[in-house]
Amino acid sequence: MTKDTNAIVRSQFGVAAPDYATSEVHAKGESLARIVELAAPEKPWHVLDVATGAGHMAAAFAPLVTSIVASDITDEMLIEAGKLAASRNLINMTTAPAEAAALPFADETFDLVCCRLAAHHFPSLERFVNEVQRVLKKRGRFALVDNVAPDRELLPDASDEDIEDLVAAYNAFEKLRDPSHGFAPPPETWVDLLERRGFSIVAREQFGKEIAFAPWISRMRCASDVVAKLENILSEGPPQLRKFLSPRRDNDGPLHFTLQELLLVADKVA
Ligand SMILES: C[S@@+](CC[C@H](N)C(=O)[O-])C[C@H]1O[C@@H](n2cnc3c(N)ncnc32)[C@H](O)[C@@H]1O
């Protein structure tokens, strides 16, 4: 199962790697500067970025810490991350192949582990959190950014059953566009997972992220029938899902919608 999922990830992201290097959402998204601020890195720290993609988050942390390993399972992404480090002369940023659920690092190696816009691809969030806990030093810090599914806070009128259906419908929408999408849970699931594994949440923020439809589908090279289905969901899909995604065309311009990003910082206390 893990092998299959990772093979899909590699084939999706292998060809898309150069697009991620220039993607506005990834290179300049609001969450990038904010998660660095919330994680409050210190100069002596050794850091691991899991699923670094084209290396944007690793490059943002690198000038502020002693070392950072930018890791990923897709070789083409590691090449992009290496190019970014070289272009900014970040000599303390290195790259390494690593699967999120089986990190090839010794126990208690890092002061900070970070992971941005990637965990929804991982075959098991639980195994990922176990690995983060293992490779972090005592009182080490975890900084997470990821898209999250709808919850009661955003849709106060929805019943528990509605929310369950919406979580499934939102994940199906993402998986239609990107077959390597695994599961993006609602925010509370992340908090529960981390607290159960002995982390204490020190910062939590969430905001809507504006997505331009055209580059979003072209990064994943969606076929025209898939594009039509995605457009149809945005224009005629379940009303609560449309409320969550809030599709719009300002002044008849290009189609946009909103995804929700969760930012969490948690300290290892056990
Ligand atoms: C959207 S990109 C990451 C974006 C990047 N972190 C940033 O902030 O710009 C998602 C990345 O997750 C990686 N990935 C997916 N599943 C993975 C896994 N199980 N272990 C490690 N990396 C994985 C993919 O290869 C891809 O590079």
PDB file of C-alpha atoms and ligand atoms in Angstrom:
ATOM      1  CA  MET A   1       0.000   0.000   0.000  1.00  0.00           C
ATOM      2  CA  THR A   2       2.752   2.441   1.040  1.00  0.00           C
ATOM      3  CA  LYS A   3       4.808   1.370  -1.953  1.00  0.00           C
ATOM      4  CA  ASP A   4       1.913   2.024  -4.353  1.00  0.00           C
ATOM      5  CA  THR A   5       1.122   5.417  -2.831  1.00  0.00           C
ATOM      6  CA  ASN A   6       4.763   6.482  -2.967  1.00  0.00           C
ATOM      7  CA  ALA A   7       5.086   5.333  -6.594  1.00  0.00           C
ATOM      8  CA  ILE A   8       2.127   7.580  -7.490  1.00  0.00           C
ATOM      9  CA  VAL A   9       3.711  10.465  -5.541  1.00  0.00           C
ATOM     10  CA  ARG A  10       7.022  10.049  -7.378  1.00  0.00           C
ATOM     11  CA  SER A  11       5.413   9.915 -10.809  1.00  0.00           C
ATOM     12  CA  GLN A  12       3.151  12.934 -10.094  1.00  0.00           C
ATOM     13  CA  PHE A  13       5.849  15.094  -8.500  1.00  0.00           C
ATOM     14  CA  GLY A  14       8.772  13.918 -10.630  1.00  0.00           C
ATOM     15  CA  VAL A  15       7.461  15.613 -13.769  1.00  0.00           C
ATOM     16  CA  ALA A  16       6.007  18.556 -11.831  1.00  0.00           C
ATOM     17  CA  ALA A  17       9.198  19.402  -9.883  1.00  0.00           C
ATOM     18  CA  PRO A  18      10.231  22.469 -11.986  1.00  0.00           C
ATOM     19  CA  ASP A  19       6.675  23.878 -11.651  1.00  0.00           C
ATOM     20  CA  TYR A  20       6.900  23.644  -7.860  1.00  0.00           C
ATOM     21  CA  ALA A  21      10.177  25.557  -7.957  1.00  0.00           C
ATOM     22  CA  THR A  22       8.304  28.562  -9.405  1.00  0.00           C
ATOM     23  CA  SER A  23       4.801  28.034  -7.930  1.00  0.00           C
ATOM     24  CA  GLU A  24       3.641  31.254  -6.186  1.00  0.00           C
ATOM     25  CA  VAL A  25       1.670  29.292  -3.563  1.00  0.00           C
ATOM     26  CA  HIS A  26       4.761  27.302  -2.602  1.00  0.00           C
ATOM     27  CA  ALA A  27       7.529  29.886  -3.085  1.00  0.00           C
ATOM     28  CA  LYS A  28       5.757  32.881  -1.550  1.00  0.00           C
ATOM     29  CA  GLY A  29       2.599  31.653   0.198  1.00  0.00           C
ATOM     30  CA  GLU A  30       1.574  33.546   3.341  1.00  0.00           C
ATOM     31  CA  SER A  31       2.157  30.436   5.456  1.00  0.00           C
ATOM     32  CA  LEU A  32       5.870  30.364   4.702  1.00  0.00           C
ATOM     33  CA  ALA A  33       6.936  33.528   6.551  1.00  0.00           C
ATOM     34  CA  ARG A  34       4.346  32.945   9.263  1.00  0.00           C
ATOM     35  CA  ILE A  35       5.430  29.385  10.148  1.00  0.00           C
ATOM     36  CA  VAL A  36       9.059  30.540  10.386  1.00  0.00           C
ATOM     37  CA  GLU A  37       7.923  33.281  12.765  1.00  0.00           C
ATOM     38  CA  LEU A  38       5.810  30.884  14.858  1.00  0.00           C
ATOM     39  CA  ALA A  39       8.534  28.213  15.028  1.00  0.00           C
ATOM     40  CA  ALA A  40      10.976  30.868  16.367  1.00  0.00           C
ATOM     41  CA  PRO A  41      14.168  29.061  15.221  1.00  0.00           C
ATOM     42  CA  GLU A  42      17.414  29.568  17.139  1.00  0.00           C
ATOM     43  CA  LYS A  43      20.894  29.814  15.588  1.00  0.00           C
ATOM     44  CA  PRO A  44      22.334  26.592  17.154  1.00  0.00           C
ATOM     45  CA  TRP A  45      19.450  24.441  15.869  1.00  0.00           C
ATOM     46  CA  HIS A  46      19.733  21.436  13.535  1.00  0.00           C
ATOM     47  CA  VAL A  47      16.578  21.147  11.442  1.00  0.00           C
ATOM     48  CA  LEU A  48      14.859  18.575   9.221  1.00  0.00           C
ATOM     49  CA  ASP A  49      12.350  19.580   6.534  1.00  0.00           C
ATOM     50  CA  VAL A  50      10.198  16.566   5.596  1.00  0.00           C
ATOM     51  CA  ALA A  51       8.789  16.442   2.033  1.00  0.00           C
ATOM     52  CA  THR A  52      10.644  19.611   1.114  1.00  0.00           C
ATOM     53  CA  GLY A  53       9.446  19.667  -2.510  1.00  0.00           C
ATOM     54  CA  ALA A  54      11.453  22.351  -4.302  1.00  0.00           C
ATOM     55  CA  GLY A  55      12.964  23.375  -0.935  1.00  0.00           C
ATOM     56  CA  HIS A  56      11.144  26.652  -0.251  1.00  0.00           C
ATOM     57  CA  MET A  57      10.655  26.113   3.465  1.00  0.00           C
ATOM     58  CA  ALA A  58      14.149  24.702   4.015  1.00  0.00           C
ATOM     59  CA  ALA A  59      15.590  27.780   2.262  1.00  0.00           C
ATOM     60  CA  ALA A  60      13.511  30.083   4.489  1.00  0.00           C
ATOM     61  CA  PHE A  61      14.852  28.448   7.676  1.00  0.00           C
ATOM     62  CA  ALA A  62      18.458  27.940   6.510  1.00  0.00           C
ATOM     63  CA  PRO A  63      19.808  31.473   7.206  1.00  0.00           C
ATOM     64  CA  LEU A  64      18.415  31.305  10.769  1.00  0.00           C
ATOM     65  CA  VAL A  65      19.837  27.951  11.979  1.00  0.00           C
ATOM     66  CA  THR A  66      23.080  25.916  11.993  1.00  0.00           C
ATOM     67  CA  SER A  67      21.982  23.233   9.540  1.00  0.00           C
ATOM     68  CA  ILE A  68      18.921  22.040   7.670  1.00  0.00           C
ATOM     69  CA  VAL A  69      18.330  18.775   5.811  1.00  0.00           C
ATOM     70  CA  ALA A  70      15.806  19.166   2.982  1.00  0.00           C
ATOM     71  CA  SER A  71      14.331  15.667   2.522  1.00  0.00           C
ATOM     72  CA  ASP A  72      11.836  14.120   0.121  1.00  0.00           C
ATOM     73  CA  ILE A  73      11.016  10.833  -1.616  1.00  0.00           C
ATOM     74  CA  THR A  74      11.083  12.345  -5.115  1.00  0.00           C
ATOM     75  CA  ASP A  75      14.586  12.654  -6.605  1.00  0.00           C
ATOM     76  CA  GLU A  76      13.571  15.413  -9.037  1.00  0.00           C
ATOM     77  CA  MET A  77      12.343  17.516  -6.103  1.00  0.00           C
ATOM     78  CA  LEU A  78      15.658  17.039  -4.272  1.00  0.00           C
ATOM     79  CA  ILE A  79      17.442  18.286  -7.398  1.00  0.00           C
ATOM     80  CA  GLU A  80      15.251  21.438  -7.396  1.00  0.00           C
ATOM     81  CA  ALA A  81      15.892  21.942  -3.650  1.00  0.00           C
ATOM     82  CA  GLY A  82      19.643  21.580  -4.245  1.00  0.00           C
ATOM     83  CA  LYS A  83      19.504  24.183  -7.047  1.00  0.00           C
ATOM     84  CA  LEU A  84      17.636  26.597  -4.767  1.00  0.00           C
ATOM     85  CA  ALA A  85      20.244  26.159  -2.003  1.00  0.00           C
ATOM     86  CA  ALA A  86      23.085  26.749  -4.494  1.00  0.00           C
ATOM     87  CA  SER A  87      21.412  29.821  -6.033  1.00  0.00           C
ATOM     88  CA  ARG A  88      21.093  31.421  -2.568  1.00  0.00           C
ATOM     89  CA  ASN A  89      24.500  30.208  -1.396  1.00  0.00           C
ATOM     90  CA  LEU A  90      22.938  28.297   1.522  1.00  0.00           C
ATOM     91  CA  ILE A  91      25.889  26.069   2.361  1.00  0.00           C
ATOM     92  CA  ASN A  92      24.214  24.720   5.533  1.00  0.00           C
ATOM     93  CA  MET A  93      21.262  23.333   3.512  1.00  0.00           C
ATOM     94  CA  THR A  94      21.761  19.748   2.330  1.00  0.00           C
ATOM     95  CA  THR A  95      19.364  17.323   0.661  1.00  0.00           C
ATOM     96  CA  ALA A  96      18.527  13.701   1.524  1.00  0.00           C
ATOM     97  CA  PRO A  97      16.068  11.090   0.306  1.00  0.00           C
ATOM     98  CA  ALA A  98      13.616  10.242   3.112  1.00  0.00           C
ATOM     99  CA  GLU A  99      10.193   8.646   3.412  1.00  0.00           C
ATOM    100  CA  ALA A 100       8.060  10.476   5.986  1.00  0.00           C
ATOM    101  CA  ALA A 101       6.905   7.293   7.705  1.00  0.00           C
ATOM    102  CA  ALA A 102      10.427   5.799   8.013  1.00  0.00           C
ATOM    103  CA  LEU A 103      12.866   8.691   8.451  1.00  0.00           C
ATOM    104  CA  PRO A 104      16.480   7.536   7.918  1.00  0.00           C
ATOM    105  CA  PHE A 105      17.832   9.471  10.918  1.00  0.00           C
ATOM    106  CA  ALA A 106      18.884   8.432  14.426  1.00  0.00           C
ATOM    107  CA  ASP A 107      16.708   9.062  17.471  1.00  0.00           C
ATOM    108  CA  GLU A 108      16.909  12.562  18.971  1.00  0.00           C
ATOM    109  CA  THR A 109      18.857  14.137  16.076  1.00  0.00           C
ATOM    110  CA  PHE A 110      16.971  17.397  15.406  1.00  0.00           C
ATOM    111  CA  ASP A 111      15.896  20.490  17.350  1.00  0.00           C
ATOM    112  CA  LEU A 112      13.136  21.228  14.836  1.00  0.00           C
ATOM    113  CA  VAL A 113      11.263  19.132  12.281  1.00  0.00           C
ATOM    114  CA  CYS A 114       9.106  21.024   9.808  1.00  0.00           C
ATOM    115  CA  CYS A 115       6.727  19.933   7.079  1.00  0.00           C
ATOM    116  CA  ARG A 116       4.681  22.173   4.791  1.00  0.00           C
ATOM    117  CA  LEU A 117       1.899  21.350   2.307  1.00  0.00           C
ATOM    118  CA  ALA A 118       2.811  17.680   2.068  1.00  0.00           C
ATOM    119  CA  ALA A 119       1.408  15.570   4.907  1.00  0.00           C
ATOM    120  CA  HIS A 120      -1.864  15.024   3.011  1.00  0.00           C
ATOM    121  CA  HIS A 121       0.174  12.726   0.695  1.00  0.00           C
ATOM    122  CA  PHE A 122       1.572  10.537   3.458  1.00  0.00           C
ATOM    123  CA  PRO A 123       0.260   6.970   3.712  1.00  0.00           C
ATOM    124  CA  SER A 124      -0.119   7.233   7.512  1.00  0.00           C
ATOM    125  CA  LEU A 125      -0.234  10.467   9.532  1.00  0.00           C
ATOM    126  CA  GLU A 126       0.142   8.445  12.719  1.00  0.00           C
ATOM    127  CA  ARG A 127       3.395   6.826  11.584  1.00  0.00           C
ATOM    128  CA  PHE A 128       4.685  10.210  10.423  1.00  0.00           C
ATOM    129  CA  VAL A 129       3.990  11.771  13.841  1.00  0.00           C
ATOM    130  CA  ASN A 130       5.704   8.791  15.547  1.00  0.00           C
ATOM    131  CA  GLU A 131       8.770   9.361  13.376  1.00  0.00           C
ATOM    132  CA  VAL A 132       8.821  13.101  14.082  1.00  0.00           C
ATOM    133  CA  GLN A 133       8.651  12.352  17.805  1.00  0.00           C
ATOM    134  CA  ARG A 134      11.507   9.839  17.500  1.00  0.00           C
ATOM    135  CA  VAL A 135      13.982  12.021  15.555  1.00  0.00           C
ATOM    136  CA  LEU A 136      13.337  15.130  17.657  1.00  0.00           C
ATOM    137  CA  LYS A 137      15.611  15.861  20.609  1.00  0.00           C
ATOM    138  CA  LYS A 138      14.027  16.155  24.063  1.00  0.00           C
ATOM    139  CA  ARG A 139      11.874  19.316  24.072  1.00  0.00           C
ATOM    140  CA  GLY A 140      12.351  19.584  20.298  1.00  0.00           C
ATOM    141  CA  ARG A 141       9.794  21.387  18.155  1.00  0.00           C
ATOM    142  CA  PHE A 142       7.538  20.351  15.285  1.00  0.00           C
ATOM    143  CA  ALA A 143       6.160  22.922  12.812  1.00  0.00           C
ATOM    144  CA  LEU A 144       3.396  21.829  10.457  1.00  0.00           C
ATOM    145  CA  VAL A 145       1.549  23.570   7.627  1.00  0.00           C
ATOM    146  CA  ASP A 146      -1.051  21.679   5.666  1.00  0.00           C
ATOM    147  CA  ASN A 147      -4.380  21.962   3.935  1.00  0.00           C
ATOM    148  CA  VAL A 148      -7.215  20.835   6.175  1.00  0.00           C
ATOM    149  CA  ALA A 149     -10.758  19.577   5.646  1.00  0.00           C
ATOM    150  CA  PRO A 150     -13.952  21.367   6.749  1.00  0.00           C
ATOM    151  CA  ASP A 151     -14.947  21.375  10.410  1.00  0.00           C
ATOM    152  CA  ARG A 152     -17.756  22.742  12.555  1.00  0.00           C
ATOM    153  CA  GLU A 153     -15.908  25.995  13.204  1.00  0.00           C
ATOM    154  CA  LEU A 154     -16.041  26.941   9.517  1.00  0.00           C
ATOM    155  CA  LEU A 155     -19.492  25.492   8.860  1.00  0.00           C
ATOM    156  CA  PRO A 156     -21.429  26.008  12.108  1.00  0.00           C
ATOM    157  CA  ASP A 157     -24.752  24.951  10.529  1.00  0.00           C
ATOM    158  CA  ALA A 158     -23.509  21.503   9.476  1.00  0.00           C
ATOM    159  CA  SER A 159     -24.404  18.388  11.513  1.00  0.00           C
ATOM    160  CA  ASP A 160     -21.755  15.819  12.546  1.00  0.00           C
ATOM    161  CA  GLU A 161     -22.942  13.622   9.686  1.00  0.00           C
ATOM    162  CA  ASP A 162     -22.689  16.528   7.216  1.00  0.00           C
ATOM    163  CA  ILE A 163     -19.135  17.210   8.371  1.00  0.00           C
ATOM    164  CA  GLU A 164     -18.176  13.562   7.903  1.00  0.00           C
ATOM    165  CA  ASP A 165     -19.584  13.631   4.348  1.00  0.00           C
ATOM    166  CA  LEU A 166     -17.865  16.940   3.649  1.00  0.00           C
ATOM    167  CA  VAL A 167     -14.476  15.672   4.816  1.00  0.00           C
ATOM    168  CA  ALA A 168     -14.890  12.770   2.362  1.00  0.00           C
ATOM    169  CA  ALA A 169     -16.164  15.051  -0.458  1.00  0.00           C
ATOM    170  CA  TYR A 170     -13.330  17.551   0.028  1.00  0.00           C
ATOM    171  CA  ASN A 171     -10.704  14.776  -0.045  1.00  0.00           C
ATOM    172  CA  ALA A 172     -12.321  13.255  -3.155  1.00  0.00           C
ATOM    173  CA  PHE A 173     -12.133  16.697  -4.853  1.00  0.00           C
ATOM    174  CA  GLU A 174      -8.388  16.894  -4.069  1.00  0.00           C
ATOM    175  CA  LYS A 175      -7.782  13.291  -5.132  1.00  0.00           C
ATOM    176  CA  LEU A 176      -9.518  13.874  -8.454  1.00  0.00           C
ATOM    177  CA  ARG A 177      -7.026  16.608  -9.269  1.00  0.00           C
ATOM    178  CA  ASP A 178      -4.017  14.779  -7.763  1.00  0.00           C
ATOM    179  CA  PRO A 179      -4.158  10.962  -7.481  1.00  0.00           C
ATOM    180  CA  SER A 180      -1.252  11.132  -5.011  1.00  0.00           C
ATOM    181  CA  HIS A 181      -3.452  13.011  -2.524  1.00  0.00           C
ATOM    182  CA  GLY A 182      -3.974  10.778   0.508  1.00  0.00           C
ATOM    183  CA  PHE A 183      -6.031  12.336   3.291  1.00  0.00           C
ATOM    184  CA  ALA A 184      -6.291  15.862   4.708  1.00  0.00           C
ATOM    185  CA  PRO A 185      -8.098  15.620   8.044  1.00  0.00           C
ATOM    186  CA  PRO A 186      -9.944  18.420   9.846  1.00  0.00           C
ATOM    187  CA  PRO A 187      -7.697  20.477  12.211  1.00  0.00           C
ATOM    188  CA  GLU A 188      -8.784  18.724  15.422  1.00  0.00           C
ATOM    189  CA  THR A 189      -7.433  15.392  14.133  1.00  0.00           C
ATOM    190  CA  TRP A 190      -3.920  16.871  13.959  1.00  0.00           C
ATOM    191  CA  VAL A 191      -4.214  18.278  17.476  1.00  0.00           C
ATOM    192  CA  ASP A 192      -5.410  14.883  18.812  1.00  0.00           C
ATOM    193  CA  LEU A 193      -2.674  12.965  17.001  1.00  0.00           C
ATOM    194  CA  LEU A 194       0.060  15.225  18.362  1.00  0.00           C
ATOM    195  CA  GLU A 195      -1.258  15.394  21.911  1.00  0.00           C
ATOM    196  CA  ARG A 196      -1.640  11.605  22.031  1.00  0.00           C
ATOM    197  CA  ARG A 197       2.028  11.264  21.000  1.00  0.00           C
ATOM    198  CA  GLY A 198       3.238  13.527  23.803  1.00  0.00           C
ATOM    199  CA  PHE A 199       3.346  16.947  22.115  1.00  0.00           C
ATOM    200  CA  SER A 200       2.053  20.185  23.556  1.00  0.00           C
ATOM    201  CA  ILE A 201       0.569  22.657  21.045  1.00  0.00           C
ATOM    202  CA  VAL A 202       2.270  26.058  21.393  1.00  0.00           C
ATOM    203  CA  ALA A 203       0.778  27.854  18.370  1.00  0.00           C
ATOM    204  CA  ARG A 204      -2.228  27.235  16.141  1.00  0.00           C
ATOM    205  CA  GLU A 205      -3.473  29.407  13.293  1.00  0.00           C
ATOM    206  CA  GLN A 206      -5.643  28.838  10.251  1.00  0.00           C
ATOM    207  CA  PHE A 207      -6.352  30.917   7.201  1.00  0.00           C
ATOM    208  CA  GLY A 208      -8.000  30.750   3.807  1.00  0.00           C
ATOM    209  CA  LYS A 209      -5.584  30.532   0.899  1.00  0.00           C
ATOM    210  CA  GLU A 210      -6.657  31.871  -2.477  1.00  0.00           C
ATOM    211  CA  ILE A 211      -6.098  29.310  -5.244  1.00  0.00           C
ATOM    212  CA  ALA A 212      -6.048  30.252  -8.913  1.00  0.00           C
ATOM    213  CA  PHE A 213      -7.750  27.298 -10.645  1.00  0.00           C
ATOM    214  CA  ALA A 214      -5.700  27.308 -13.898  1.00  0.00           C
ATOM    215  CA  PRO A 215      -2.176  26.936 -12.401  1.00  0.00           C
ATOM    216  CA  TRP A 216      -3.569  24.554  -9.743  1.00  0.00           C
ATOM    217  CA  ILE A 217      -4.731  22.058 -12.405  1.00  0.00           C
ATOM    218  CA  SER A 218      -1.792  22.593 -14.711  1.00  0.00           C
ATOM    219  CA  ARG A 219       0.786  21.820 -11.947  1.00  0.00           C
ATOM    220  CA  MET A 220      -0.768  18.338 -11.816  1.00  0.00           C
ATOM    221  CA  ARG A 221      -1.203  18.100 -15.602  1.00  0.00           C
ATOM    222  CA  CYS A 222      -4.909  17.234 -15.261  1.00  0.00           C
ATOM    223  CA  ALA A 223      -6.614  15.760 -18.332  1.00  0.00           C
ATOM    224  CA  SER A 224      -9.486  17.789 -19.825  1.00  0.00           C
ATOM    225  CA  ASP A 225     -12.201  15.440 -18.490  1.00  0.00           C
ATOM    226  CA  VAL A 226     -10.780  15.824 -14.970  1.00  0.00           C
ATOM    227  CA  VAL A 227     -10.685  19.606 -15.360  1.00  0.00           C
ATOM    228  CA  ALA A 228     -14.350  19.545 -16.436  1.00  0.00           C
ATOM    229  CA  LYS A 229     -15.314  17.430 -13.399  1.00  0.00           C
ATOM    230  CA  LEU A 230     -13.444  19.754 -11.028  1.00  0.00           C
ATOM    231  CA  GLU A 231     -15.112  22.814 -12.590  1.00  0.00           C
ATOM    232  CA  ASN A 232     -18.460  21.096 -12.269  1.00  0.00           C
ATOM    233  CA  ILE A 233     -17.916  20.436  -8.542  1.00  0.00           C
ATOM    234  CA  LEU A 234     -17.013  24.098  -8.052  1.00  0.00           C
ATOM    235  CA  SER A 235     -20.106  25.315  -9.909  1.00  0.00           C
ATOM    236  CA  GLU A 236     -22.705  22.642  -9.090  1.00  0.00           C
ATOM    237  CA  GLY A 237     -21.259  20.409  -6.360  1.00  0.00           C
ATOM    238  CA  PRO A 238     -22.748  19.912  -2.869  1.00  0.00           C
ATOM    239  CA  PRO A 239     -23.706  23.357  -1.458  1.00  0.00           C
ATOM    240  CA  GLN A 240     -21.741  22.924   1.812  1.00  0.00           C
ATOM    241  CA  LEU A 241     -18.621  21.918  -0.137  1.00  0.00           C
ATOM    242  CA  ARG A 242     -19.032  24.985  -2.363  1.00  0.00           C
ATOM    243  CA  LYS A 243     -19.470  27.128   0.737  1.00  0.00           C
ATOM    244  CA  PHE A 244     -16.182  25.717   2.071  1.00  0.00           C
ATOM    245  CA  LEU A 245     -14.302  26.187  -1.240  1.00  0.00           C
ATOM    246  CA  SER A 246     -16.059  29.488  -2.120  1.00  0.00           C
ATOM    247  CA  PRO A 247     -15.402  29.466  -5.888  1.00  0.00           C
ATOM    248  CA  ARG A 248     -15.538  32.873  -7.562  1.00  0.00           C
ATOM    249  CA  ARG A 249     -14.708  34.792 -10.729  1.00  0.00           C
ATOM    250  CA  ASP A 250     -14.087  38.454  -9.934  1.00  0.00           C
ATOM    251  CA  ASN A 251     -15.413  40.642 -12.789  1.00  0.00           C
ATOM    252  CA  ASP A 252     -15.775  37.539 -14.985  1.00  0.00           C
ATOM    253  CA  GLY A 253     -12.029  36.945 -14.617  1.00  0.00           C
ATOM    254  CA  PRO A 254     -10.257  33.621 -14.042  1.00  0.00           C
ATOM    255  CA  LEU A 255     -11.721  31.070 -11.620  1.00  0.00           C
ATOM    256  CA  HIS A 256     -10.435  31.138  -8.036  1.00  0.00           C
ATOM    257  CA  PHE A 257     -11.386  29.252  -4.890  1.00  0.00           C
ATOM    258  CA  THR A 258     -10.186  28.948  -1.297  1.00  0.00           C
ATOM    259  CA  LEU A 259      -8.386  26.194   0.566  1.00  0.00           C
ATOM    260  CA  GLN A 260      -7.850  26.189   4.318  1.00  0.00           C
ATOM    261  CA  GLU A 261      -4.313  26.072   5.675  1.00  0.00           C
ATOM    262  CA  LEU A 262      -3.571  24.990   9.241  1.00  0.00           C
ATOM    263  CA  LEU A 263      -0.348  26.110  10.949  1.00  0.00           C
ATOM    264  CA  LEU A 264       0.639  24.199  14.095  1.00  0.00           C
ATOM    265  CA  VAL A 265       3.705  24.414  16.284  1.00  0.00           C
ATOM    266  CA  ALA A 266       4.045  21.688  18.922  1.00  0.00           C
ATOM    267  CA  ASP A 267       6.773  20.897  21.449  1.00  0.00           C
ATOM    268  CA  LYS A 268       7.846  17.375  22.363  1.00  0.00           C
ATOM    269  CA  VAL A 269       7.173  17.084  26.072  1.00  0.00           C
ATOM    270  CA  ALA A 270       7.151  13.289  26.476  1.00  0.00           C
TER     271      ALA A 270
HETATM  272  C1  LIG B   1       3.566  20.116  -2.521  1.00  0.00           C
HETATM  273  S1  LIG B   1       5.105  19.394  -2.407  1.00  0.00           S
HETATM  274  C2  LIG B   1       5.854  20.081  -0.945  1.00  0.00           C
HETATM  275  C3  LIG B   1       5.933  21.554  -0.838  1.00  0.00           C
HETATM  276  C4  LIG B   1       7.045  22.074   0.025  1.00  0.00           C
HETATM  277  N1  LIG B   1       7.118  21.454   1.313  1.00  0.00           N
HETATM  278  C5  LIG B   1       6.911  23.597   0.121  1.00  0.00           C
HETATM  279  O1  LIG B   1       6.721  24.120   1.233  1.00  0.00           O
HETATM  280  O2  LIG B   1       7.011  24.261  -0.922  1.00  0.00           O
HETATM  281  C6  LIG B   1       4.735  17.775  -1.747  1.00  0.00           C
HETATM  282  C7  LIG B   1       5.988  16.921  -1.597  1.00  0.00           C
HETATM  283  O3  LIG B   1       5.701  15.814  -0.753  1.00  0.00           O
HETATM  284  C8  LIG B   1       6.574  14.771  -1.157  1.00  0.00           C
HETATM  285  N2  LIG B   1       6.075  13.536  -0.549  1.00  0.00           N
HETATM  286  C9  LIG B   1       4.874  12.957  -0.768  1.00  0.00           C
HETATM  287  N3  LIG B   1       4.742  11.835  -0.046  1.00  0.00           N
HETATM  288  C10 LIG B   1       5.894  11.698   0.672  1.00  0.00           C
HETATM  289  C11 LIG B   1       6.350  10.757   1.629  1.00  0.00           C
HETATM  290  N4  LIG B   1       5.605   9.710   1.989  1.00  0.00           N
HETATM  291  N5  LIG B   1       7.564  10.944   2.197  1.00  0.00           N
HETATM  292  C12 LIG B   1       8.331  12.004   1.834  1.00  0.00           C
HETATM  293  N6  LIG B   1       7.958  12.933   0.921  1.00  0.00           N
HETATM  294  C13 LIG B   1       6.751  12.793   0.346  1.00  0.00           C
HETATM  295  C14 LIG B   1       6.470  14.836  -2.680  1.00  0.00           C
HETATM  296  O4  LIG B   1       7.537  14.172  -3.303  1.00  0.00           O
HETATM  297  C15 LIG B   1       6.490  16.336  -2.905  1.00  0.00           C
HETATM  298  O5  LIG B   1       7.786  16.814  -3.154  1.00  0.00           O
END
